[in-house]
Amino acid sequence: MQTKKIPLDITKATTSRLAEVDFDNLVFGKYYTDHMMVCDYENGKWNTPKIMPYGPLSVEPSCKAFHYGQAIFEGMKAFKDENGKVWLFRPEENFNRANISCKRMAMPEFPKEYFFEALETLLKLDEAWIKAGDGNSLYIRPFVIATENGVSASPSSAYKFMIICCPAKAYYSSPVKVTIAQKYSRSADGGVGYAKAAGNYGASFYPTNLAKEKGYQQVIWTDASTHQYLEEAGTMNVFFRINNTLITAPTSDRILDGITRKSLIKLAQDQGLQVEIRRITVSELVDAAKNGSLKEMFGAGTAATIAPIEGFEYNGDYYELPEVKDAYSQYLKKSLQDIQYNRAEDKFGWRYEIQLDK
């Protein structure tokens, strides 16, 4: 993938905070790298992207992002292999999805050459924050917020596109217990469920808190109309293994087109596993749990890669999944991460190397 080189406005940090970070005991999202990217949209166009020291923003209380929720984000990771090379995983998919989200939220789309030039420059400057080793990565958060001042209910005329980064380890350290939604919904037909709109996630926190009070870490979301069809798990896509068939819901305007999701589907199909992309009902899942054909459930997303589910609750009954020796979740996670960390052949062309200046 080739993009046109563009000039950037770069201000380097005078000192690094890298020594302050305990990489053996990382808390996800607590520490951020020395630099960030900021690009402003004003007068109908995007200005020159700026790379600057990471720090607070100054915005007015009337900033429209606060009042009307015009905000979207992406989640990406950079990986370092044992030879010190740095890799992204399918970054063009993230870029395209960011612009899909922007369009749905009436926000201006971002130029491709700006995105890749700024991202690569940022990663080169903060390359020391990317640690090699299994499970280590640099989490990358591109996002856009509306910055026009005013409380009129209309799209903003000004925006900030930003990229910040934080070092990361495994997101979930052990399998999780979930409850199936019967009242609350993550998204609805005609809504913004397929976009990575910030409000999608804010709206999920309350029902997730209710689930945690009952002893469950996450919610399996169901369709808003009937609550009979299984759709997503927490902030991730979700897979079910019934006997030896891997099942996941089709994407729609309610379900995010997850990059990890589509990668796992491709890997499974390439290895000859039976995959079905179809709607699956709660009753089918419960029946499978009762008759022993439900072998696995797992969430799939950028932060966690794969999060195994050890059991689920529905209608007051808890169904614990069996331990399986030939877990698809572990096999697929290893296959995916071997590509991400440059330990295996990348037959699909998913890896994207950051050309370090060394």
Coordinates of C-alpha atoms in Angstrom, one line a residue:
M1 CA 0.0 0.0 0.0
Q2 CA 1.5 3.3 -1.1
T3 CA 0.4 6.7 0.1
K4 CA 1.6 10.1 -0.9
K5 CA 4.1 11.6 1.5
I6 CA 2.9 14.8 3.2
P7 CA 4.7 17.4 5.4
L8 CA 4.0 17.2 9.1
D9 CA 4.5 19.8 11.9
I10 CA 6.6 17.9 14.4
T11 CA 7.5 19.1 18.0
K12 CA 9.5 16.4 19.9
A13 CA 9.2 15.9 23.6
T14 CA 12.2 17.2 25.5
T15 CA 12.2 14.3 28.0
S16 CA 10.6 10.8 27.9
R17 CA 8.3 9.3 30.5
L18 CA 9.3 5.8 29.5
A19 CA 11.3 5.1 32.6
E20 CA 8.2 5.7 34.8
V21 CA 6.4 2.7 33.4
D22 CA 6.5 -0.7 35.0
F23 CA 6.0 -2.9 31.9
D24 CA 5.7 -6.0 34.0
N25 CA 2.6 -4.7 35.8
L26 CA 0.8 -2.7 33.1
V27 CA -2.7 -1.4 33.7
F28 CA -4.4 -1.0 30.4
G29 CA -4.9 2.6 29.4
K30 CA -3.0 4.1 32.3
Y31 CA 0.3 5.2 30.6
Y32 CA 0.6 7.0 27.3
T33 CA 3.6 7.5 25.0
D34 CA 5.6 10.7 24.8
H35 CA 3.8 12.0 21.6
M36 CA 0.4 12.3 20.1
M37 CA -1.0 13.4 16.7
V38 CA -3.5 16.3 16.4
C39 CA -5.1 17.4 13.1
D40 CA -7.7 20.2 13.1
Y41 CA -10.6 20.5 10.6
E42 CA -11.4 24.2 10.0
N43 CA -13.1 26.2 7.2
G44 CA -14.0 23.0 5.3
K45 CA -10.6 21.3 5.2
W46 CA -8.2 19.3 7.3
N47 CA -5.0 21.3 8.3
T48 CA -1.5 19.9 8.4
P49 CA -1.2 17.1 11.0
K50 CA 0.9 17.9 14.1
I51 CA 3.0 15.6 16.1
M52 CA 3.5 17.0 19.6
P53 CA 4.2 15.9 23.2
Y54 CA 1.3 14.1 24.8
G55 CA -0.7 16.4 27.0
P56 CA -4.1 17.9 27.8
L57 CA -6.3 19.7 25.4
S58 CA -7.9 23.1 25.9
V59 CA -11.6 23.2 24.8
E60 CA -14.5 25.4 25.8
P61 CA -17.5 24.1 27.8
S62 CA -19.7 24.6 24.8
C63 CA -17.6 22.2 22.7
K64 CA -20.1 20.3 20.7
A65 CA -18.6 16.9 21.4
F66 CA -19.8 17.3 25.0
H67 CA -23.4 18.2 24.0
Y68 CA -24.3 16.2 21.0
G69 CA -21.9 13.2 21.1
Q70 CA -20.1 13.7 17.7
A71 CA -17.2 11.4 18.6
I72 CA -15.8 8.2 17.0
F73 CA -12.7 6.1 17.6
E74 CA -10.7 3.2 16.4
G75 CA -8.6 0.6 18.2
M76 CA -5.4 -0.7 16.6
K77 CA -2.1 -2.4 17.8
A78 CA 1.5 -2.2 16.8
F79 CA 3.7 -5.3 17.5
K80 CA 7.5 -5.8 17.7
D81 CA 9.0 -9.0 16.5
E82 CA 12.2 -10.6 18.0
N83 CA 14.3 -8.8 15.4
G84 CA 13.1 -5.4 16.5
K85 CA 10.8 -4.8 13.5
V86 CA 7.5 -3.1 14.1
W87 CA 4.3 -4.2 12.5
L88 CA 0.7 -3.0 12.2
F89 CA -2.2 -5.5 11.5
R90 CA -4.5 -4.6 8.7
P91 CA -4.3 -0.8 9.3
E92 CA -6.2 0.1 6.1
E93 CA -9.3 -1.7 7.6
N94 CA -9.1 0.6 10.6
F95 CA -8.7 3.7 8.4
N96 CA -11.7 2.7 6.2
R97 CA -13.9 1.9 9.2
A98 CA -13.0 5.3 10.9
N99 CA -14.3 7.1 7.8
I100 CA -17.4 4.9 7.7
S101 CA -18.0 5.9 11.4
C102 CA -17.3 9.6 10.6
K103 CA -19.8 9.6 7.7
R104 CA -22.5 8.0 9.9
M105 CA -22.0 10.7 12.5
A106 CA -22.0 13.6 10.0
M107 CA -18.3 14.2 10.5
P108 CA -15.8 14.9 7.7
E109 CA -13.7 11.9 6.4
F110 CA -10.0 12.0 7.0
P111 CA -7.4 11.8 4.2
K112 CA -5.6 8.5 3.8
E113 CA -2.2 10.0 3.3
Y114 CA -2.6 12.1 6.5
F115 CA -3.5 9.1 8.5
F116 CA -0.7 6.9 7.4
E117 CA 2.1 9.5 7.4
A118 CA 1.1 10.8 10.8
L119 CA 0.7 7.3 12.3
E120 CA 4.0 6.0 11.0
T121 CA 5.8 9.1 12.2
L122 CA 4.3 8.8 15.6
L123 CA 5.3 5.1 15.9
K124 CA 8.9 5.9 14.8
L125 CA 9.2 8.6 17.5
D126 CA 7.8 6.3 20.2
E127 CA 9.2 3.1 19.0
A128 CA 10.9 2.4 22.3
W129 CA 7.5 2.1 23.9
I130 CA 6.7 -1.0 21.8
K131 CA 8.0 -4.0 23.6
A132 CA 8.8 -7.4 22.0
G133 CA 7.5 -10.6 23.5
D134 CA 4.2 -12.5 23.4
G135 CA 1.3 -10.5 24.7
N136 CA 3.1 -7.2 24.5
S137 CA 1.9 -4.5 22.1
L138 CA 1.3 -0.8 21.7
Y139 CA -2.4 0.0 21.7
I140 CA -3.2 2.8 19.2
R141 CA -6.3 4.9 19.6
P142 CA -7.3 7.2 16.7
F143 CA -10.3 9.3 17.4
V144 CA -12.3 12.3 16.2
I145 CA -14.2 14.8 18.3
A146 CA -16.4 17.8 17.3
T147 CA -14.8 21.0 18.6
E148 CA -17.0 23.8 17.4
N149 CA -18.3 26.0 20.3
G150 CA -22.1 26.2 20.5
V151 CA -25.1 24.5 21.9
S152 CA -27.2 24.6 18.8
A153 CA -28.4 21.1 17.8
S154 CA -26.5 20.8 14.5
P155 CA -23.3 19.1 13.2
S156 CA -20.1 20.8 14.2
S157 CA -18.1 22.8 11.7
A158 CA -14.8 22.1 13.5
Y159 CA -13.1 18.8 14.5
K160 CA -10.0 17.3 15.9
F161 CA -8.6 14.0 14.6
M162 CA -6.1 12.6 17.1
I163 CA -4.0 9.6 17.7
I164 CA -2.7 8.5 21.2
C165 CA -0.9 5.3 22.1
C166 CA -0.5 3.3 25.3
P167 CA 1.6 0.1 26.0
A168 CA -0.6 -3.0 26.6
K169 CA -0.5 -6.6 27.7
A170 CA -3.3 -9.2 27.7
Y171 CA -6.6 -7.5 28.3
Y172 CA -8.4 -10.4 30.0
S173 CA -6.2 -12.7 32.1
S174 CA -8.8 -15.4 32.6
P175 CA -12.1 -16.6 31.0
V176 CA -15.2 -14.5 31.8
K177 CA -18.7 -15.2 32.8
V178 CA -21.5 -13.4 30.9
T179 CA -25.2 -12.8 31.1
I180 CA -27.5 -12.6 28.1
A181 CA -29.4 -9.3 27.7
Q182 CA -33.1 -9.5 28.0
K183 CA -34.0 -5.9 28.5
Y184 CA -31.3 -3.5 27.4
S185 CA -29.9 -3.2 23.9
R186 CA -26.5 -2.1 22.5
S187 CA -28.0 -1.0 19.2
A188 CA -31.0 -1.0 17.0
D189 CA -32.0 -1.2 13.3
G190 CA -31.2 2.0 11.6
G191 CA -28.9 3.2 14.4
V192 CA -25.2 3.6 14.8
G193 CA -24.3 0.1 16.0
Y194 CA -22.0 -0.6 13.0
A195 CA -20.0 2.6 13.7
K196 CA -17.4 3.0 16.5
A197 CA -19.3 5.9 17.9
A198 CA -18.4 6.8 21.5
G199 CA -22.0 6.8 22.6
N200 CA -22.4 3.2 21.8
Y201 CA -20.0 2.3 24.5
G202 CA -21.2 4.8 27.1
A203 CA -24.7 3.5 26.7
S204 CA -23.5 -0.1 27.5
F205 CA -21.9 0.8 30.8
Y206 CA -25.1 0.8 32.9
P207 CA -26.4 -2.7 31.9
T208 CA -22.8 -4.0 32.2
N209 CA -22.7 -2.6 35.8
L210 CA -25.9 -4.4 36.5
A211 CA -24.4 -7.6 35.2
K212 CA -21.3 -7.2 37.4
E213 CA -23.5 -6.8 40.5
K214 CA -24.8 -10.3 39.6
G215 CA -21.3 -11.7 39.3
Y216 CA -20.8 -11.5 35.5
Q217 CA -18.1 -9.6 33.8
Q218 CA -19.9 -8.8 30.5
V219 CA -23.2 -8.9 28.6
I220 CA -24.0 -10.9 25.5
W221 CA -26.1 -8.4 23.6
T222 CA -29.3 -9.5 21.8
D223 CA -31.3 -7.9 19.0
A224 CA -33.3 -4.8 20.2
S225 CA -36.6 -6.0 18.7
T226 CA -37.1 -9.5 20.2
H227 CA -34.0 -10.2 22.4
Q228 CA -33.9 -13.6 20.8
Y229 CA -30.9 -13.3 18.5
L230 CA -27.3 -13.2 19.9
E231 CA -25.2 -10.4 18.4
E232 CA -22.2 -9.2 20.4
A233 CA -20.3 -9.8 23.6
G234 CA -19.5 -6.7 25.7
T235 CA -17.4 -4.5 23.4
M236 CA -16.5 -7.4 21.1
N237 CA -17.9 -9.7 18.4
V238 CA -18.8 -13.1 19.6
F239 CA -18.3 -16.7 18.4
F240 CA -20.0 -19.9 19.4
R241 CA -18.7 -23.4 18.7
I242 CA -21.5 -26.0 18.6
N243 CA -20.0 -29.5 18.0
N244 CA -17.3 -28.7 15.5
T245 CA -19.0 -25.7 13.8
L246 CA -18.0 -22.1 14.5
I247 CA -20.9 -19.7 14.4
T248 CA -21.0 -15.9 14.4
A249 CA -23.7 -13.4 13.6
P250 CA -23.6 -11.6 10.2
T251 CA -22.7 -7.9 10.3
S252 CA -25.5 -5.4 10.0
D253 CA -26.3 -1.8 10.9
R254 CA -26.4 -3.2 14.5
I255 CA -23.2 -5.2 14.6
L256 CA -19.6 -3.8 14.2
D257 CA -17.6 -5.1 11.3
G258 CA -14.8 -6.3 13.5
I259 CA -11.3 -6.7 12.0
T260 CA -10.4 -9.4 14.5
R261 CA -13.7 -11.1 13.7
K262 CA -13.2 -11.2 9.9
S263 CA -9.6 -12.3 10.4
L264 CA -10.6 -15.2 12.6
I265 CA -13.2 -16.3 10.1
K266 CA -10.6 -16.3 7.3
L267 CA -8.1 -18.2 9.4
A268 CA -10.7 -20.8 10.4
Q269 CA -11.9 -21.3 6.8
D270 CA -8.3 -21.5 5.6
Q271 CA -7.6 -24.3 8.1
G272 CA -10.7 -26.2 7.0
L273 CA -12.8 -25.5 10.0
Q274 CA -16.6 -25.4 9.5
V275 CA -17.7 -21.8 9.8
E276 CA -21.3 -20.5 9.6
I277 CA -22.1 -16.8 9.5
R278 CA -25.7 -16.7 10.4
R279 CA -28.2 -15.6 13.0
I280 CA -28.2 -17.7 16.2
T281 CA -31.0 -17.7 18.7
V282 CA -30.8 -17.7 22.5
S283 CA -32.9 -20.9 22.5
E284 CA -30.4 -22.6 20.2
L285 CA -27.6 -21.7 22.5
V286 CA -29.4 -22.9 25.6
D287 CA -30.4 -26.2 23.9
A288 CA -26.8 -26.7 22.9
A289 CA -25.6 -26.0 26.5
K290 CA -28.1 -28.5 27.8
N291 CA -27.3 -31.3 25.4
G292 CA -23.6 -30.9 25.6
S293 CA -23.0 -29.8 22.0
L294 CA -21.9 -26.2 23.0
K295 CA -18.2 -26.5 23.2
E296 CA -16.9 -22.9 23.3
M297 CA -17.9 -19.3 23.4
F298 CA -15.5 -16.4 23.0
G299 CA -15.4 -12.7 22.3
A300 CA -13.1 -11.3 19.6
G301 CA -11.7 -7.8 19.4
T302 CA -8.5 -5.7 19.1
A303 CA -7.8 -5.1 22.8
A304 CA -8.4 -8.7 23.9
T305 CA -7.8 -10.6 20.6
I306 CA -9.8 -13.5 21.9
A307 CA -11.6 -13.6 25.3
P308 CA -12.8 -17.1 26.2
I309 CA -16.2 -17.3 28.0
E310 CA -16.5 -20.0 30.7
G311 CA -20.3 -19.8 31.1
F312 CA -23.4 -17.8 30.6
E313 CA -26.6 -16.9 32.5
Y314 CA -30.1 -16.7 31.1
N315 CA -33.4 -16.5 32.8
G316 CA -31.8 -17.1 36.2
D317 CA -30.1 -20.3 35.0
Y318 CA -26.3 -20.6 34.7
Y319 CA -24.7 -22.8 32.0
E320 CA -21.0 -23.6 32.5
L321 CA -19.1 -24.7 29.4
P322 CA -16.9 -27.8 29.4
E323 CA -13.2 -27.7 29.3
V324 CA -12.1 -28.8 25.8
K325 CA -8.6 -29.9 24.9
D326 CA -8.8 -28.9 21.2
A327 CA -10.1 -25.3 21.9
Y328 CA -10.6 -23.4 18.7
S329 CA -10.2 -20.2 20.6
Q330 CA -6.6 -21.0 21.6
Y331 CA -5.7 -22.3 18.2
L332 CA -7.1 -19.3 16.4
K333 CA -5.6 -16.9 18.8
K334 CA -2.1 -18.4 18.3
S335 CA -2.5 -18.4 14.6
L336 CA -3.5 -14.8 14.5
Q337 CA -0.8 -13.6 16.9
D338 CA 1.8 -15.6 15.0
I339 CA 1.0 -13.4 12.0
Q340 CA 0.8 -10.2 14.1
Y341 CA 4.2 -10.8 15.7
N342 CA 5.9 -11.9 12.4
R343 CA 6.3 -15.5 13.6
A344 CA 4.4 -17.1 10.7
E345 CA 3.8 -16.7 7.0
D346 CA 1.4 -13.9 6.2
K347 CA -0.3 -15.4 3.2
F348 CA -3.2 -12.9 3.4
G349 CA -1.0 -9.8 3.3
W350 CA -2.2 -8.5 6.6
R351 CA 1.0 -7.2 8.1
Y352 CA 2.1 -3.7 7.5
E353 CA 5.8 -2.9 8.4
I354 CA 6.8 0.5 9.9
Q355 CA 10.0 1.4 8.3
L356 CA 12.2 2.4 11.2
D357 CA 15.0 4.9 10.7
K358 CA 17.9 2.8 11.9

